[in-house]
Amino acid sequence: MNTVCVTTERSAVGMAREVLSLFKLRIGFLIMITAVVGYVATPGHASVFQVLVMALATLVASAAAGAFNHYHEYRSDRLMARTRTRPFASGSLPHHPAWLLLFAGMLLAAVAAAWQVVNPQSAIFVFLGAFFYAVIYTVWLKHRSWTNIIIGGLAGSFAVLAGAAAADPQLGPLPWLFALVLFLWTPPHFWSLAIANSEDYAAAGIPMLPVVFGPQRAASIVFASTVALVVASLLPAAFGAGPVYLVGAAAGGAWFILKSWHLKQVQNRKTAIASFLASLVQLNAVLVAACVDAML
């Protein structure tokens, strides 16, 4: 009897982990943080409750879009070593249309909460972030064009705008500049990872940048994109962001440029992953510096 109970408990825990893994919560928390930074960096006011609802709405909407990506891409995921163990791809969770009701319900609840508690502008940006990732990127562009991640990158930009709109629906130049930074960050971040996993994408027939143009040209584009990103990340200093932000953006940007330059010189998994990780350092430097600067 005890053995049966323990086995059942382990199965339930394992199932819960599989379901949670659908929602790409690491990415979701990062997107939520960008929304909070958008709020902190924008002059204005909202109650603590409104900020909390906005942050959770952004997280839930992102989770719904991420889970839909798992659901829609389960066949392609089976063809790639990096993704073949995902729940729908591996069969550990049934690929049933009922999941779509859950994901749609999550998105509807997130948008409705933001609309009622925060304001309509913030709610619209919450919706657009999920829509661009789930529909524009996943359904429309991912298997059609190497530009997929460029346009799909707008998902992160909308999170910044959702946070900024919670503080002030009349958006000034600073939140738009931070949205631009997120938009320019996504391509070199993702393309670095794509170079590291180009064989996977080729096997799945997904036209990511290194598959279409080859790793050498892709690495050159990553480097040029990184330089453009870093230049854009310094622009907020001319529109209200202070010296702490400028130092953080410059330091994080210099590190990303260095690693993307190494990738441009030598294309292998080690340099590609190093560039990918440097993109995370750069983004976190920008986000942390923006928060510290706003609180000083």
XYZ file of C-alpha atoms in Angstrom:
296
model
C 0.000 0.000 0.000
C 2.791 2.427 0.946
C 4.638 1.583 -2.263
C 1.529 2.365 -4.304
C 1.078 5.706 -2.495
C 4.714 6.670 -2.995
C 4.565 5.727 -6.681
C 1.340 7.702 -7.145
C 2.832 10.699 -5.357
C 5.941 10.579 -7.515
C 3.799 10.315 -10.640
C 1.766 13.342 -9.571
C 4.926 15.346 -8.856
C 6.391 14.309 -12.193
C 3.202 15.290 -14.011
C 3.179 18.674 -12.251
C 6.763 19.278 -13.341
C 5.919 18.400 -16.931
C 2.976 20.809 -16.936
C 5.042 23.600 -15.367
C 7.779 23.088 -17.952
C 5.268 23.969 -20.671
C 5.080 27.548 -19.502
C 8.739 28.503 -20.042
C 8.769 30.240 -16.679
C 12.414 31.308 -16.862
C 11.656 33.317 -19.969
C 8.374 34.433 -18.435
C 10.062 35.818 -15.324
C 12.584 37.681 -17.472
C 9.744 39.211 -19.501
C 7.941 40.107 -16.279
C 11.069 41.840 -15.005
C 11.299 43.882 -18.204
C 7.702 44.984 -17.606
C 8.576 46.045 -14.052
C 11.599 47.948 -15.374
C 9.306 49.695 -17.854
C 7.180 50.816 -14.910
C 10.092 51.868 -12.699
C 11.756 53.845 -15.489
C 8.590 55.775 -16.357
C 7.550 58.879 -14.417
C 4.045 58.321 -13.125
C 2.203 56.467 -10.428
C 0.308 53.259 -9.841
C -0.630 51.476 -6.641
C 1.374 48.506 -5.433
C -1.614 46.304 -6.242
C -1.801 47.631 -9.802
C 1.912 47.004 -10.359
C 1.557 43.489 -8.959
C -1.400 42.736 -11.242
C 0.468 44.135 -14.248
C 3.531 42.011 -13.485
C 1.510 38.829 -12.940
C -0.597 39.494 -16.045
C 2.577 39.792 -18.104
C 3.920 36.551 -16.605
C 0.700 34.602 -17.170
C 0.284 35.889 -20.734
C 3.894 34.962 -21.501
C 3.366 31.516 -19.963
C 0.282 30.938 -22.107
C 2.174 31.933 -25.267
C 5.142 29.746 -24.324
C 2.917 26.738 -23.690
C 1.162 27.279 -27.011
C 4.586 27.255 -28.671
C 5.204 23.795 -27.153
C 1.791 22.623 -28.349
C 2.118 23.935 -31.900
C 5.744 22.897 -32.405
C 5.598 19.374 -30.992
C 6.382 17.707 -34.339
C 9.397 19.940 -35.046
C 10.556 19.563 -31.440
C 10.829 15.803 -31.964
C 13.440 16.384 -34.669
C 15.806 18.437 -32.495
C 18.004 17.063 -29.732
C 17.524 20.214 -27.652
C 13.732 19.958 -27.645
C 12.756 16.337 -28.184
C 12.232 15.757 -24.442
C 9.617 18.509 -24.171
C 6.304 17.138 -22.832
C 4.228 17.224 -26.023
C 7.142 16.138 -28.208
C 8.042 13.199 -25.988
C 4.441 12.169 -25.387
C 4.678 12.543 -21.615
C 1.681 14.864 -21.909
C -1.160 14.128 -24.366
C -1.348 16.482 -27.343
C -5.046 17.229 -26.907
C -7.032 20.300 -28.040
C -8.261 20.786 -24.473
C -4.884 22.356 -23.703
C -5.760 25.196 -26.064
C -8.724 26.092 -23.849
C -6.384 26.342 -20.859
C -3.879 28.529 -22.695
C -6.610 30.785 -24.105
C -8.200 31.055 -20.659
C -4.896 32.071 -19.118
C -4.375 34.782 -21.699
C -7.951 36.040 -21.378
C -7.664 36.187 -17.574
C -4.340 38.032 -17.756
C -5.594 40.645 -20.216
C -8.901 41.096 -18.375
C -7.137 41.585 -15.032
C -4.770 44.175 -16.503
C -7.686 45.949 -18.214
C -9.818 46.117 -15.059
C -7.155 46.792 -12.428
C -4.451 48.715 -14.319
C -5.674 50.367 -17.539
C -6.657 49.402 -21.108
C -3.342 50.545 -22.618
C -1.315 48.239 -20.379
C -3.725 45.364 -21.077
C -3.393 45.829 -24.840
C 0.399 45.634 -24.599
C 0.130 42.488 -22.446
C -2.041 40.917 -25.150
C 0.207 42.017 -28.024
C 3.280 40.497 -26.377
C 1.627 37.079 -26.198
C 0.019 37.441 -29.636
C 3.278 38.276 -31.393
C 5.079 35.284 -29.857
C 2.285 32.738 -30.217
C 0.787 33.737 -33.570
C 3.155 36.012 -35.501
C 6.346 34.142 -34.552
C 5.247 30.563 -33.829
C 2.423 30.040 -36.320
C 3.200 32.456 -39.142
C 6.937 33.130 -39.428
C 8.980 30.447 -37.674
C 8.827 27.960 -40.535
C 8.609 30.537 -43.320
C 11.385 33.089 -42.976
C 14.741 33.683 -41.311
C 13.296 37.030 -40.171
C 11.029 35.124 -37.780
C 12.877 36.073 -34.604
C 13.231 39.729 -35.624
C 9.490 40.295 -35.696
C 8.882 37.789 -32.919
C 11.226 39.865 -30.780
C 8.504 42.467 -30.433
C 7.047 40.261 -27.690
C 9.664 41.524 -25.236
C 9.197 45.118 -26.364
C 5.490 44.994 -25.575
C 6.258 43.856 -22.011
C 8.290 47.026 -21.417
C 5.445 49.111 -22.807
C 2.896 47.292 -20.624
C 4.875 48.258 -17.540
C 5.394 51.826 -18.696
C 1.692 52.239 -19.513
C 0.845 51.154 -15.966
C 2.762 54.202 -14.720
C 1.571 56.597 -17.421
C -0.614 55.626 -20.401
C 0.821 58.603 -22.305
C 4.164 57.038 -23.137
C 7.187 59.295 -23.343
C 10.446 58.682 -25.249
C 12.182 56.657 -22.517
C 9.864 53.602 -22.530
C 9.903 53.566 -26.339
C 13.715 53.530 -26.247
C 13.721 50.644 -23.765
C 11.263 48.828 -26.040
C 13.695 49.418 -28.916
C 16.507 47.919 -26.834
C 14.448 44.762 -26.210
C 13.539 44.582 -29.892
C 17.199 44.804 -30.967
C 18.367 42.450 -28.205
C 16.335 39.428 -29.250
C 17.937 38.687 -32.668
C 21.633 38.510 -31.640
C 20.628 36.704 -28.441
C 18.645 34.037 -30.270
C 20.865 33.834 -33.340
C 23.869 33.075 -31.130
C 21.974 30.098 -29.733
C 20.825 29.154 -33.245
C 24.439 29.009 -34.449
C 25.210 26.637 -31.581
C 22.251 24.454 -32.585
C 22.219 25.001 -36.355
C 22.249 21.268 -37.116
C 19.083 20.827 -35.071
C 17.270 23.588 -36.936
C 18.447 22.247 -40.281
C 17.172 18.771 -39.378
C 13.788 20.243 -38.434
C 13.626 22.342 -41.605
C 13.381 25.612 -39.678
C 14.962 28.510 -41.621
C 16.929 30.106 -38.813
C 19.669 32.549 -39.802
C 22.646 30.114 -39.737
C 20.671 27.516 -41.701
C 19.829 29.990 -44.460
C 23.110 31.926 -44.669
C 25.647 29.598 -43.043
C 27.381 30.075 -39.686
C 30.077 32.486 -40.907
C 27.705 35.046 -42.388
C 25.287 34.533 -39.511
C 28.066 35.325 -37.018
C 28.862 38.541 -38.906
C 25.199 39.528 -38.697
C 25.173 38.733 -34.982
C 28.142 41.033 -34.462
C 26.581 43.891 -36.464
C 23.277 43.400 -34.628
C 25.078 43.488 -31.290
C 26.783 46.772 -32.133
C 23.416 48.268 -33.143
C 21.893 47.003 -29.897
C 24.624 48.502 -27.731
C 24.393 51.875 -29.483
C 20.615 51.869 -28.932
C 21.044 50.860 -25.289
C 23.079 54.032 -24.656
C 20.395 56.362 -26.064
C 18.219 56.418 -22.889
C 21.033 58.339 -21.202
C 20.126 61.274 -23.453
C 16.434 61.108 -22.441
C 16.484 60.979 -18.671
C 18.401 57.857 -17.652
C 21.291 58.759 -15.351
C 24.969 57.853 -14.960
C 24.346 54.508 -13.245
C 22.344 53.384 -16.240
C 24.980 54.627 -18.665
C 27.767 52.737 -16.878
C 25.716 49.517 -16.669
C 24.639 49.662 -20.313
C 28.175 50.442 -21.494
C 29.778 47.665 -19.428
C 27.227 45.010 -20.382
C 27.320 46.122 -23.998
C 31.119 45.993 -24.180
C 31.070 42.397 -22.908
C 28.464 41.339 -25.460
C 30.384 43.034 -28.298
C 33.567 41.248 -27.245
C 31.941 37.822 -27.221
C 30.089 38.399 -30.482
C 33.404 39.497 -32.026
C 34.955 36.207 -30.915
C 32.018 34.417 -32.555
C 32.606 36.375 -35.754
C 36.226 35.186 -35.786
C 35.556 31.544 -34.940
C 32.208 29.810 -35.349
C 31.823 26.840 -33.052
C 29.513 25.809 -30.242
C 31.785 27.262 -27.547
C 31.944 30.771 -29.028
C 28.234 30.711 -29.910
C 27.194 29.774 -26.377
C 29.587 32.394 -24.983
C 27.896 35.033 -27.151
C 24.468 33.787 -26.075
C 25.413 34.026 -22.385
C 26.945 37.464 -22.938
C 23.595 38.634 -24.309
C 22.021 37.681 -20.989
C 24.721 39.579 -19.114
C 24.100 42.638 -21.284
C 20.333 42.563 -20.795
C 20.582 42.054 -17.046
C 23.099 44.902 -16.803
C 20.655 47.194 -18.607
C 17.677 46.131 -16.496
C 19.445 46.312 -13.142
C 21.110 49.626 -13.961
C 17.790 51.097 -15.090
C 16.130 50.075 -11.810
C 18.974 51.373 -9.633
C 19.126 54.598 -11.583
C 15.370 55.177 -11.233
C 15.511 54.650 -7.469
C 18.363 57.119 -6.861
